[in-house]
Coordinates of C-alpha atoms in Angstrom, one line a residue:
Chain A
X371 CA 5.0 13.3 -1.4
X372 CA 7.3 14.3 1.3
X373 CA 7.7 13.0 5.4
X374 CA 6.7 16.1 7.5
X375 CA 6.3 16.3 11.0
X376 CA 3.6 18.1 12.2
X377 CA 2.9 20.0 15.4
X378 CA -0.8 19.7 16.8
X379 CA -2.2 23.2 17.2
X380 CA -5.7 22.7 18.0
X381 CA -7.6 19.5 18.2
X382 CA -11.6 20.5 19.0
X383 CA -14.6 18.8 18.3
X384 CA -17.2 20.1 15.8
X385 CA -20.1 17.6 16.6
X386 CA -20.3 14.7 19.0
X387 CA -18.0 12.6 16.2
X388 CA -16.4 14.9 14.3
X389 CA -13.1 16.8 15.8
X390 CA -10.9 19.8 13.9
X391 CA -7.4 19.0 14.2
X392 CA -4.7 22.3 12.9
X393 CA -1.1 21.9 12.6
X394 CA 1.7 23.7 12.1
X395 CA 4.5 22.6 9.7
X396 CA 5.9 22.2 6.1
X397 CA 2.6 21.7 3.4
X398 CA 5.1 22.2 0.4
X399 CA 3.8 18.9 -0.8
X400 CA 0.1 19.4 -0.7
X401 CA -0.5 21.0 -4.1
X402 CA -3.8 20.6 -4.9
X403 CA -7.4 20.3 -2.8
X404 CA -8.5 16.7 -2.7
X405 CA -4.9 15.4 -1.8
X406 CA -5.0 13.6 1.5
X407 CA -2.1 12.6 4.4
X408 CA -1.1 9.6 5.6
X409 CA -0.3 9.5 9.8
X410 CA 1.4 7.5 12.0
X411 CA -0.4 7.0 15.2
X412 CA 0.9 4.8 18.1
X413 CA 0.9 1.4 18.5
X414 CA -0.8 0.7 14.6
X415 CA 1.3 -0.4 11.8
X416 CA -1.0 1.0 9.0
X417 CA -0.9 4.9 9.0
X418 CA -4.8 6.5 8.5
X419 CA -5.2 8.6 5.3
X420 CA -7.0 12.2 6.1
X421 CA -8.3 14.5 3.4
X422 CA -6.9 18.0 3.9
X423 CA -9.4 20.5 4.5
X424 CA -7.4 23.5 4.3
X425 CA -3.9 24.6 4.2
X426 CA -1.4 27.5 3.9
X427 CA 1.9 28.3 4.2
X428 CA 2.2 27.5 7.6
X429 CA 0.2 24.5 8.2
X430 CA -3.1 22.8 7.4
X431 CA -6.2 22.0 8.8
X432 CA -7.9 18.1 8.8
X433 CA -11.4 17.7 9.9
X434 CA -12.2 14.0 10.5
X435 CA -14.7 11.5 12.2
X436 CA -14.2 9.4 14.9
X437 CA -14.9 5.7 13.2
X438 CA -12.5 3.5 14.4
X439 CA -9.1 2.7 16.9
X440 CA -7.0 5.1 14.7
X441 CA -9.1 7.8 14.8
X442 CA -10.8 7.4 18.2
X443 CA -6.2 7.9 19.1
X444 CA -6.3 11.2 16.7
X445 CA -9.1 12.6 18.5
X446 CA -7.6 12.2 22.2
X447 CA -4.2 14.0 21.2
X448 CA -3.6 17.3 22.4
X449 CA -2.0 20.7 21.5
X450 CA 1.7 20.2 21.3
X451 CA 2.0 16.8 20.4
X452 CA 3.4 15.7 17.2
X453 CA 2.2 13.7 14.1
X454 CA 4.7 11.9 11.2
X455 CA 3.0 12.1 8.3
X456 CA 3.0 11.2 4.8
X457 CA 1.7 15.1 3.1
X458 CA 0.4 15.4 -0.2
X459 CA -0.8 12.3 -1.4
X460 CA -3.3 11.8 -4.3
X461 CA -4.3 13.5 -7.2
X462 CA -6.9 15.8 -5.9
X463 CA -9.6 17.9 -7.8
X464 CA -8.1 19.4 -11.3
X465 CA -9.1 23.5 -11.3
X466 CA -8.4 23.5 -15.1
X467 CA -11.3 20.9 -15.6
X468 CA -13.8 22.6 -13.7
X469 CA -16.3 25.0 -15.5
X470 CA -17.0 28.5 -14.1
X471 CA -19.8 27.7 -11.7
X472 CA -19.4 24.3 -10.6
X473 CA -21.9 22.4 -7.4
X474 CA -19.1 21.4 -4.3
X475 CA -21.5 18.5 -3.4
X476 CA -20.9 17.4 0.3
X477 CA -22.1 14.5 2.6
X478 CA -20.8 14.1 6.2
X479 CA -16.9 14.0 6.6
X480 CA -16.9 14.3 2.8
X481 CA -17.4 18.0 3.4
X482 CA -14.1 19.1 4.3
X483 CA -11.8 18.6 1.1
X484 CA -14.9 21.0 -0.5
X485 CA -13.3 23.7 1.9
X486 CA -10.5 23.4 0.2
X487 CA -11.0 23.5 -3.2
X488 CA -13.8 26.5 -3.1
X489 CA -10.9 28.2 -1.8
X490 CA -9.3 28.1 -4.9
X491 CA -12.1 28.0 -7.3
X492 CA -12.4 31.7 -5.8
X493 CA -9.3 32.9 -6.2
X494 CA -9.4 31.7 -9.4
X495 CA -12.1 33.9 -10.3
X496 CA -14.8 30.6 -10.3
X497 CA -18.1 31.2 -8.4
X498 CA -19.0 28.0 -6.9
X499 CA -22.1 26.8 -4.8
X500 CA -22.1 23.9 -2.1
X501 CA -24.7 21.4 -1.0
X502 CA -24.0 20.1 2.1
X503 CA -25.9 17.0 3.3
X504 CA -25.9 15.4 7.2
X505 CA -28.2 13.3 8.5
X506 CA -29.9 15.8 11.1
X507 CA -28.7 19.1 12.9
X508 CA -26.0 18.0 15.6
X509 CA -24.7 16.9 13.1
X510 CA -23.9 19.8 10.6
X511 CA -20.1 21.3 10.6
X512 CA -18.7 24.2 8.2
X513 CA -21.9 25.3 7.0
X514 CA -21.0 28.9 8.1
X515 CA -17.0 28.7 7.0
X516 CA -19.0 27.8 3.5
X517 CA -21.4 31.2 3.8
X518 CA -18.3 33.0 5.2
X519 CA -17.0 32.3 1.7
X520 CA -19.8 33.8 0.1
X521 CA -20.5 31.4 -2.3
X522 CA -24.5 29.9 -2.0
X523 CA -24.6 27.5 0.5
X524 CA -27.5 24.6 0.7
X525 CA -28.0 22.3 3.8
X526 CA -30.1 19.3 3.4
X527 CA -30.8 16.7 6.3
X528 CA -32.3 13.7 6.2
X529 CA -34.7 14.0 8.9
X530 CA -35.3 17.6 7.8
X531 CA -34.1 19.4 11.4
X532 CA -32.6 22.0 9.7
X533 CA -31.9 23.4 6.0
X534 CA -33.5 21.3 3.2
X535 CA -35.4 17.6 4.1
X536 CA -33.5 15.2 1.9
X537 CA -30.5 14.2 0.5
X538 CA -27.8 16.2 -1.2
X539 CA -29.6 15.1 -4.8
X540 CA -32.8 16.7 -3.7
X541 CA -31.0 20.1 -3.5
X542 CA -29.2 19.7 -7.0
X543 CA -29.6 21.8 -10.1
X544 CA -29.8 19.6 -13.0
X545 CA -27.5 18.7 -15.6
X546 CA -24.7 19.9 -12.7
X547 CA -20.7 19.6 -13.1
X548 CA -20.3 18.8 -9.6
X549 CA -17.2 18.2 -7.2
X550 CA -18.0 15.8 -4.9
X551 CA -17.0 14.2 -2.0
X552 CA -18.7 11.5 0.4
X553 CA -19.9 8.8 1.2
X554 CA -20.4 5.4 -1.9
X555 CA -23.8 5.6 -2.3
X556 CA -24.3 9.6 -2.3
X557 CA -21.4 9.6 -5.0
X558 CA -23.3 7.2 -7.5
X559 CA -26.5 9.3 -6.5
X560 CA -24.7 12.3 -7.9
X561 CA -23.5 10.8 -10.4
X562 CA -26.4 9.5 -12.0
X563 CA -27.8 13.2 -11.9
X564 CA -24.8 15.2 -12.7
X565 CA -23.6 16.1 -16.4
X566 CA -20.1 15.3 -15.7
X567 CA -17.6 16.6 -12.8
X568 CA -14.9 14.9 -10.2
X569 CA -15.8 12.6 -7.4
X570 CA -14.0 11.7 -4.7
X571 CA -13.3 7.9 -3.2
X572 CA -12.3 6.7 -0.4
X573 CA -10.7 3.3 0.6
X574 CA -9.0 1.3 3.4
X575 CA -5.1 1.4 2.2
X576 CA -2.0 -0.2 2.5
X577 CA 0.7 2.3 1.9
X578 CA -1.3 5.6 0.3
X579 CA 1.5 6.0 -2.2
X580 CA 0.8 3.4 -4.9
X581 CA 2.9 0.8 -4.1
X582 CA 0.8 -1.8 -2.8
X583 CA -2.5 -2.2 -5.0
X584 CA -4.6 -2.0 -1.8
X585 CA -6.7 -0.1 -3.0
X586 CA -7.3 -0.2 -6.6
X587 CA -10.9 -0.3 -8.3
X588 CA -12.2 -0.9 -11.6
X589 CA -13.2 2.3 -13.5
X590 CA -13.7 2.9 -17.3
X591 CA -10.1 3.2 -18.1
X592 CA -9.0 -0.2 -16.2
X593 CA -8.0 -0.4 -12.7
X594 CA -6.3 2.7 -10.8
X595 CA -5.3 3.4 -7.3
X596 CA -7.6 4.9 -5.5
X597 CA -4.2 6.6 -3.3
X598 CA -2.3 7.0 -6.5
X599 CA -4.4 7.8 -9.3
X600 CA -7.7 9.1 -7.2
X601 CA -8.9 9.7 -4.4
X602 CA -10.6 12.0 -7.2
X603 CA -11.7 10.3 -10.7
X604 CA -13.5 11.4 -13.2
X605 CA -16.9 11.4 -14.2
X606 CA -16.5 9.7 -17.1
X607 CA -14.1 7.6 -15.7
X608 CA -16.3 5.5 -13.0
X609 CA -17.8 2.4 -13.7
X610 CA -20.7 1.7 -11.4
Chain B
X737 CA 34.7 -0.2 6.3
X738 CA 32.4 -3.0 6.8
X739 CA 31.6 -5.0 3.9
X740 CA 27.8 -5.4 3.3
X741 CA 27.9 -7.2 0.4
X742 CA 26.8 -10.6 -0.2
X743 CA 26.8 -12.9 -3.5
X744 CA 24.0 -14.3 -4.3
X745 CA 23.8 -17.7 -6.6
X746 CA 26.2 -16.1 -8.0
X747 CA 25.5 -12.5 -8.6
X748 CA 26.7 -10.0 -5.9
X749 CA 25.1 -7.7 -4.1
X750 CA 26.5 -4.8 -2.1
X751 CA 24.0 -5.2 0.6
X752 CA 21.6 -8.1 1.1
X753 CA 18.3 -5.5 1.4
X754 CA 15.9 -6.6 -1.0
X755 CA 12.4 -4.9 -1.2
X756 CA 9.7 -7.7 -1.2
X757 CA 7.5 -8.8 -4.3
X758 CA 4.0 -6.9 -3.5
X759 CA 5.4 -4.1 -1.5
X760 CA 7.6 -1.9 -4.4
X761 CA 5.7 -2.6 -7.6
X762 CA 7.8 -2.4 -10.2
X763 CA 9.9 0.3 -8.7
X764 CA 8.7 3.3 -10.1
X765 CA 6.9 5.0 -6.7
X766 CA 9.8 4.4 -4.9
X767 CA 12.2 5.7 -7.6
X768 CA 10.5 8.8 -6.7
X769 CA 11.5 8.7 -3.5
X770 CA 15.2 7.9 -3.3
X771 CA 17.8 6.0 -5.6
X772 CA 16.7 2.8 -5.8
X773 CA 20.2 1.9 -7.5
X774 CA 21.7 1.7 -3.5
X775 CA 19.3 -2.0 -2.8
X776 CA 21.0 -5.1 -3.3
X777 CA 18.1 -5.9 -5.3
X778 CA 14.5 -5.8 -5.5
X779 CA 12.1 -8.5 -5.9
X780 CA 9.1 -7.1 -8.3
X781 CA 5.3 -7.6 -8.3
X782 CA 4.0 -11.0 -8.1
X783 CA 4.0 -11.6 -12.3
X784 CA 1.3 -14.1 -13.9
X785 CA 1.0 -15.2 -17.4
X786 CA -2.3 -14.0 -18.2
X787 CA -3.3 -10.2 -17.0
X788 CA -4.8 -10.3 -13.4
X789 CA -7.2 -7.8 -11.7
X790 CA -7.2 -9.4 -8.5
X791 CA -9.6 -9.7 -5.5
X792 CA -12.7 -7.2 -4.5
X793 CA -12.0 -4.2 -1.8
X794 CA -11.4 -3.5 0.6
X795 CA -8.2 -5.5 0.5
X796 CA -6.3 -4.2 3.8
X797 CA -6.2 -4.5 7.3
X798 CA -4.6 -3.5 10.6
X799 CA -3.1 -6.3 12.9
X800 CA -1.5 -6.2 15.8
X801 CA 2.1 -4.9 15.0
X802 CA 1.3 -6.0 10.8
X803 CA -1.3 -6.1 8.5
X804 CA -3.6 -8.1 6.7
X805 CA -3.6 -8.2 2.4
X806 CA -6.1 -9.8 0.2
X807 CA -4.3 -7.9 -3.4
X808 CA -4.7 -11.4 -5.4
X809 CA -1.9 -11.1 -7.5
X810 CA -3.5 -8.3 -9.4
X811 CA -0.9 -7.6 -12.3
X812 CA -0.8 -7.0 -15.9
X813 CA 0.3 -10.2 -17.3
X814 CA 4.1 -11.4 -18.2
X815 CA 3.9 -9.7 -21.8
X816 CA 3.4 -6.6 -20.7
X817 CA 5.7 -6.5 -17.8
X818 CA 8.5 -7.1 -20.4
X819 CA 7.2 -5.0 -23.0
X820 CA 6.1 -2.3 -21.2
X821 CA 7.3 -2.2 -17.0
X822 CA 11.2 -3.7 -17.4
X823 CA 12.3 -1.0 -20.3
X824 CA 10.3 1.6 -17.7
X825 CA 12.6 -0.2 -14.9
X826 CA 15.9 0.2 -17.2
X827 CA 15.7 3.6 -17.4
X828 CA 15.4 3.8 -12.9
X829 CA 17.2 0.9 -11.9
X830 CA 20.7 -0.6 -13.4
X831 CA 21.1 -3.7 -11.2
X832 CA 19.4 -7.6 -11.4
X833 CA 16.3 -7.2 -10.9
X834 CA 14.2 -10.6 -8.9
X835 CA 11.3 -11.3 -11.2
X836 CA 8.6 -12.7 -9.1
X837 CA 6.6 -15.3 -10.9
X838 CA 3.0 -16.9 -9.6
X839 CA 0.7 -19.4 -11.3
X840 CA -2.6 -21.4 -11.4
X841 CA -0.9 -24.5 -13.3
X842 CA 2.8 -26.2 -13.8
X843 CA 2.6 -25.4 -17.1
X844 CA 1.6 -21.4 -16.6
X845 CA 4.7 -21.4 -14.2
X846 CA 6.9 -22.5 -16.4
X847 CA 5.5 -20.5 -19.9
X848 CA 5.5 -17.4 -17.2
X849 CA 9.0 -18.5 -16.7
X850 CA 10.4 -18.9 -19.8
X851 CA 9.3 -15.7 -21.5
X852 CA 11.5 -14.3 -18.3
X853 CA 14.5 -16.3 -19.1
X854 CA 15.1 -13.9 -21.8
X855 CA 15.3 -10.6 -20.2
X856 CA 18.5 -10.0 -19.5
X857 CA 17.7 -7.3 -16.7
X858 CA 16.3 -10.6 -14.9
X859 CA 18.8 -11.8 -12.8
X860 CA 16.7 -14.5 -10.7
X861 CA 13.1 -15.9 -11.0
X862 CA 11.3 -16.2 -7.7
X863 CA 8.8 -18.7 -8.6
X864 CA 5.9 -17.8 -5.6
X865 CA 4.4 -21.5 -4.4
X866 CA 2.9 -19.8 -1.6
X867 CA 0.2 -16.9 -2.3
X868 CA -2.9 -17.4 0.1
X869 CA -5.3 -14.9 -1.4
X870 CA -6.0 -16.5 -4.5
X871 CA -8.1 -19.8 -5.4
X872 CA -6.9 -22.7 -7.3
X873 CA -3.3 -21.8 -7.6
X874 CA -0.8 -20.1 -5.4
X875 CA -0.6 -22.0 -2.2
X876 CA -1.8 -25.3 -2.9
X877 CA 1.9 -25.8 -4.9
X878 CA 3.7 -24.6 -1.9
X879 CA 1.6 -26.8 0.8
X880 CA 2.1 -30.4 -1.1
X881 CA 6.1 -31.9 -1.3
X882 CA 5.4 -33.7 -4.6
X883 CA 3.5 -30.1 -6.0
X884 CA 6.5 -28.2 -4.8
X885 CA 9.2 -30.4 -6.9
X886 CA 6.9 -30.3 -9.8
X887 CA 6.5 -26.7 -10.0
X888 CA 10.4 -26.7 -9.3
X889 CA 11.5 -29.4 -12.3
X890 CA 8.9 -27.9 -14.7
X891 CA 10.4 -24.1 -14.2
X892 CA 14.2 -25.4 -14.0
X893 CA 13.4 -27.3 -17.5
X894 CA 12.6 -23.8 -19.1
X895 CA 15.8 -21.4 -17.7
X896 CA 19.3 -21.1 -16.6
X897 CA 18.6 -18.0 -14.4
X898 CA 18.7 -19.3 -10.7
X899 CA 15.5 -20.7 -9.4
X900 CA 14.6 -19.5 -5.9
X901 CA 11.4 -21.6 -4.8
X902 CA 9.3 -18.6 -2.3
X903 CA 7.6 -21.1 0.6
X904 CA 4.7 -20.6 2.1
X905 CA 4.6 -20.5 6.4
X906 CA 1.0 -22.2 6.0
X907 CA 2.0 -26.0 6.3
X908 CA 3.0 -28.2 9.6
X909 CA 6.7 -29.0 8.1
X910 CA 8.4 -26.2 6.0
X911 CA 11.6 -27.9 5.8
X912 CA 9.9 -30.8 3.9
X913 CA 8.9 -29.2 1.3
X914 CA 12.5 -27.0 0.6
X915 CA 14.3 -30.3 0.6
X916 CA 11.8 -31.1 -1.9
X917 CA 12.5 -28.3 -3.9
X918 CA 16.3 -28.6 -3.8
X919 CA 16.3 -32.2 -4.9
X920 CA 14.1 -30.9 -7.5
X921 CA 17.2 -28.5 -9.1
X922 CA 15.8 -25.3 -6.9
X923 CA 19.3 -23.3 -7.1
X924 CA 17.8 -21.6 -3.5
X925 CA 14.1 -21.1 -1.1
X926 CA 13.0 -17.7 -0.3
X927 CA 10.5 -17.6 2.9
X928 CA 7.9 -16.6 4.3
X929 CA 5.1 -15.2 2.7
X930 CA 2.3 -14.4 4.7
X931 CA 0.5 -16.2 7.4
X932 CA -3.0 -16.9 6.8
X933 CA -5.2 -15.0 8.9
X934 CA -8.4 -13.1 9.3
X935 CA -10.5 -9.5 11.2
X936 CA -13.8 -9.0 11.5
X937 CA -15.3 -5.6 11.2
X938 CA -18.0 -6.4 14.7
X939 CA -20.1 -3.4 13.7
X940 CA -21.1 -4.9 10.4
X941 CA -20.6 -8.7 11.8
X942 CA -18.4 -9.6 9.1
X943 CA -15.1 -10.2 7.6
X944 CA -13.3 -7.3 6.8
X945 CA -11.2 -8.1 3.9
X946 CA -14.0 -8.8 1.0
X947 CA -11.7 -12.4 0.4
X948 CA -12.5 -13.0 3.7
X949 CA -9.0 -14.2 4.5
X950 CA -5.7 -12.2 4.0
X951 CA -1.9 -12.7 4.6
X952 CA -0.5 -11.5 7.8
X953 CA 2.8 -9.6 7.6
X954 CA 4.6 -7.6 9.2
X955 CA 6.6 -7.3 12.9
X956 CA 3.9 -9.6 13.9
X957 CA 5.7 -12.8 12.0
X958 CA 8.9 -12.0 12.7
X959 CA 10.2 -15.0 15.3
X960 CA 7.6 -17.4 12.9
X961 CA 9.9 -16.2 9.8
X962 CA 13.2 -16.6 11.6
X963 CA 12.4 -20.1 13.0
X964 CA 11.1 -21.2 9.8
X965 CA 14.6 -19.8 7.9
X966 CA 16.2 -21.6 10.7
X967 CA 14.6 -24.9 10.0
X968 CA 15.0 -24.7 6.6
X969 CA 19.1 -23.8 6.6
X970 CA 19.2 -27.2 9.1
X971 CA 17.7 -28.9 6.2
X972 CA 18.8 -27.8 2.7
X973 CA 22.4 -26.8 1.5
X974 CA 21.3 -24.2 -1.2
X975 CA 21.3 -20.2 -0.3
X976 CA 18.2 -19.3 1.6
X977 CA 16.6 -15.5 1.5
X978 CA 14.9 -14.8 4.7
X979 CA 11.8 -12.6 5.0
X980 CA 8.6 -11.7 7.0
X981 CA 8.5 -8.6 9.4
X982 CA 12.1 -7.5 8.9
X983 CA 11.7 -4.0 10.2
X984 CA 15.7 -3.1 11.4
X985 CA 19.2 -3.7 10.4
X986 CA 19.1 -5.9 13.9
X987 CA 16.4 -7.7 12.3
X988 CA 18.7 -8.3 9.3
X989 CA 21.7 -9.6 11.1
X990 CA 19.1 -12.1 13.4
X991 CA 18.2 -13.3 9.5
X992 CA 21.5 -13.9 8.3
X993 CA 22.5 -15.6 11.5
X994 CA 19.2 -17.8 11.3
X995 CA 20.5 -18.6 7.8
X996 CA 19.2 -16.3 5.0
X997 CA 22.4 -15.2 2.5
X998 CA 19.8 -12.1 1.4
X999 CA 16.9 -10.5 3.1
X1000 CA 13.6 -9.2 2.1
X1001 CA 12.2 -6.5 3.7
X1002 CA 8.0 -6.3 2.7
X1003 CA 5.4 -4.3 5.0
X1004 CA 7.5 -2.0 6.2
X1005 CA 8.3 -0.2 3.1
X1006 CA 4.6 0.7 3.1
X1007 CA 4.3 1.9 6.8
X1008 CA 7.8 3.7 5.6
X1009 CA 8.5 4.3 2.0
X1010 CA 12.1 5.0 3.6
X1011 CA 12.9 1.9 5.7
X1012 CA 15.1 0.3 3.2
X1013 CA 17.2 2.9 2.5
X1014 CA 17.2 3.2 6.9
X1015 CA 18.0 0.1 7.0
X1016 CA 21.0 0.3 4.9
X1017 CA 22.0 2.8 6.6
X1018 CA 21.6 1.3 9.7
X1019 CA 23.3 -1.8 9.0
X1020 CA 27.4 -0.4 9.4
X1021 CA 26.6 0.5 13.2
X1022 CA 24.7 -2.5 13.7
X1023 CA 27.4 -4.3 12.6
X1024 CA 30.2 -2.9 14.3
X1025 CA 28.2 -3.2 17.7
X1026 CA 28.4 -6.8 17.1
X1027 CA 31.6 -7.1 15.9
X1028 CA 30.8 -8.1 12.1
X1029 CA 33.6 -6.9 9.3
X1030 CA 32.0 -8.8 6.9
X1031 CA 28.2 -9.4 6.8
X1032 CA 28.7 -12.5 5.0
X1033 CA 30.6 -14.1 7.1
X1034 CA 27.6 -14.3 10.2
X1035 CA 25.2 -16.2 7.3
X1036 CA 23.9 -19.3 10.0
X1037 CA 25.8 -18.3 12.5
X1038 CA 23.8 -18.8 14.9
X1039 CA 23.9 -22.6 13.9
X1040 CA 26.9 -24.6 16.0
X1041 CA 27.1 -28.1 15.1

């Protein structure tokens, strides 16, 4: 973990709720996809964990949804502007674990970290697939920087207004190792199909470092942190 | 040079900074982070007999200038913090450590107590009469006089370390119950924990912390905590430790002056795993802009007549 300033590049929407923020500075603390940062935002006490989407040397890219005060504040800051952050927090997915064709299984603003890690599972010579679920066609974000990849890319949406009608389980293969990311009830959906993999939690935190047990849920193995010893657990490790 | 250090019941400290139970675990994520060796002390997870898992999530959330926590004393019981967290705490930290103890009976106290009593890395027990997320236990010792000596005489019975009774801002007269817990053998009062409060999430029309209630800390409590340490010096003669929203080496120097001999520092560590170590920092300029050579000199200064 290490306190980085960042510099806001670009900060664009992608849907009506869901904005693209890049920004330049030090990312020699995010070491794995998954990890998320921690920012401080003006006038709350609390700072607002964001998974990374993407990252290089340079900088890194969040994509996040407008849900609440903190991140209605993210989403009205412009180019320029500057953001204290808390980089490379969490555990985030494990490469080694992950067979040679494993499903990046996406819902909503649990798409993003995916990015990220079927970056990686590339250039490590791993040929992944995503499903990406949304509710309905505004909605649907990084479908095409998912294709661009070249990897196999499935949509589903709920209401069926574009790609597959359904949820993300309707599009699975079965017996999957999955990497997921979303939303509670998709990831116990998954779950209940998949053959083992890594999912992805999320939580409202205290301090996003381990200190404060905020955050900590049962799982098969007694509590852990969701900030510290997640956001990613695995399959075997979740207790329903 | 000014001198930062202070002694407290009899151990001295070379600065009064103390990180608060529930916001530094039992050290190790901040040992991470910087040298945890350059606090005056730290003050370690609230510690229960029995193992504790502690209340559903979501646990946390934003306040105006604080927060809101629901944790419920979730910890891994007494036995295991000596077996297992204070050799792990040897190897990063080589002061007196606080041991922070909670209960749901006198007599847990007091067995909680005594299996502390012979750690020698423990230099005082904060016995916690004040925690409002949990039922049955906590608070309700902290809110009663007669409760507050018992706790007190039943802990006292079982140790020689010095006994610092942690007071609870939830009652109408604080200073009643640390004069009960002094003329109950409490060696010193540590104060506040958090105030009581509440948010509701409106888009799901309910509560947003799954106890319903949490503890409010933070800058928020600040002038609370300082009165309340200010009440409390004008009634009891033992050392005090002042806490709640202590943010800034300023906000250290308005503690001492209200009173407190050492100061906790809680939420802020985990809005800025750094602000103890700033705060240290801070504290020489702070004190030469006011003219202090020796911090603990200006403990109740503020106090004439």
């Amino acid at each position: 973990m290490k306190q980085v300033t960042y510099t806001i590049h670009t900060n664009n929407p992608l849907t009506q709720d869901v904005y693209r923020m890049v920004l330049e500075g030090d990312t020699s603390a995010i070491t794995a996809p998954g990890q998320f940062v921690n920012l401080t935002l003006d006038g709350l006490y609390l700072r607002r964990p964001i998974s990374v989407c993407d990252w290089d040397a340079d900088g890194l890219t969040l994509i996040y949804k407008v849900v609440g005060q903190g991140t209605d504040q993210l989403s009205q800051m412009r180019p320029g502007e500057t953001l204290d952050a808390l980089a490379g927090l969490g555990n985030g997915y494990d490469l080694a674990a992950c067979p040679n064709d494993p499903v990046l299984v996406g819902g909503g603003v649990g798409v993003p970290p995916l990015y990220g890690l079927a970056k990686w599972l590339i250039r490590a010579g791993k040929s992944p697939s995503a499903i990406l679920g949304f509710n309905r066609a505004e909605e649907i974000f990084f479908d095409m920087e998912f294709a661009a990849l070249g990897i196999p890319v499935t949509v589903t949406t709920v209401d069926g207004t574009a790609g597959l009608r359904g949820f993300v389980t309707d599009a699975m293969p079965e017996d999957a190792y999955v990497c997921v990311c979303g939303p509670e009830p998709m990831l116990k959906a998954v779950h209940k199909l998949a053959s083992g993999g890594q999912f992805s939690f999320e939580a409202r935190m205290g301090c996003g470092f381990g200190a404060c047990m905020g955050c900590t849920m049962p799982t098969v193995d007694g509590y852990k942190r969701v900030c510290k010893d997640g956001p990613v657990l695995g399959y075997g490790e979740i207790k329903w | 040079m000014p001198d930062l250090s202070v002694n407290l019941l009899g151990i001295e400290l070379s600065n009064p900074i103390i990180p608060a139970s529930g916001t530094f675990g039992y050290g190790r994520e901040f040992a991470e982070l910087y040298d945890i060796d350059i606090l005056g002390t730290f003050s370690f997870k609230g510690t229960t007999l029995h193992p504790r898992l502690g209340n559903p999530l979501p646990r946390i959330a934003e306040a105006p200038s604080g927060m809101l926590n629901a944790v419920g004393l979730q910890n891994p019981g007494v036995d295991k913090v000596i077996t297992e967290e204070l050799p792990n705490l040897a190897k990063i930290f080589h002061k007196p450590v606080m041991a922070n103890v909670s209960g749901f009976s006198i007599e847990e106290y007091a067995e909680t107590c005594r299996r502390l009593d012979g750690c020698d890395q423990v230099g005082w027990l904060e016995v916690n009469i004040s925690c409002p997320n949990v039922h049955h236990g906590g608070m309700s010792f902290g809110t009663d006089p007669m409760q507050a000596a018992a706790v007190t005489k039943a802990v006292k019975a079982v140790t020689t370390k010095p006994v610092i009774m942690k007071l609870s801002p939830n009652v109408t007269d604080i200073a009643a119950i640390a004069r009960a817990c002094e003329e109950a053998g409490a060696d010193g009062i540590s104060l506040i924990n958090t105030l009581m409060g509440m948010r509701i999430d409106p888009r799901r029309r309910a509560p947003i912390i799954a106890n319903t209630t949490g503890g409010l800390s933070g800058p928020a409590i600040f002038p609370v905590a300082l009165r309340m340490v200010w009440q409390v010096y004008e009634a009891v003669s033992i050392p005090i430790v002042g806490m709640g929203g202590v943010s800034s080496a300023e906000d250290v120097i308005e503690m001492m002056l209200a009173g407190a001999t050492a100061v906790e520092v809680g939420a802020a560590n985990l809005a800025d795993p750094w602000a103890c170590p700033k705060i240290i920092e801070a504290l020489p300029a702070a004190m030469e802009k006011y003219g202090i050579d020796r911090l603990k000199d200006i403990i109740g200064g503020a106090h004439h007549g």
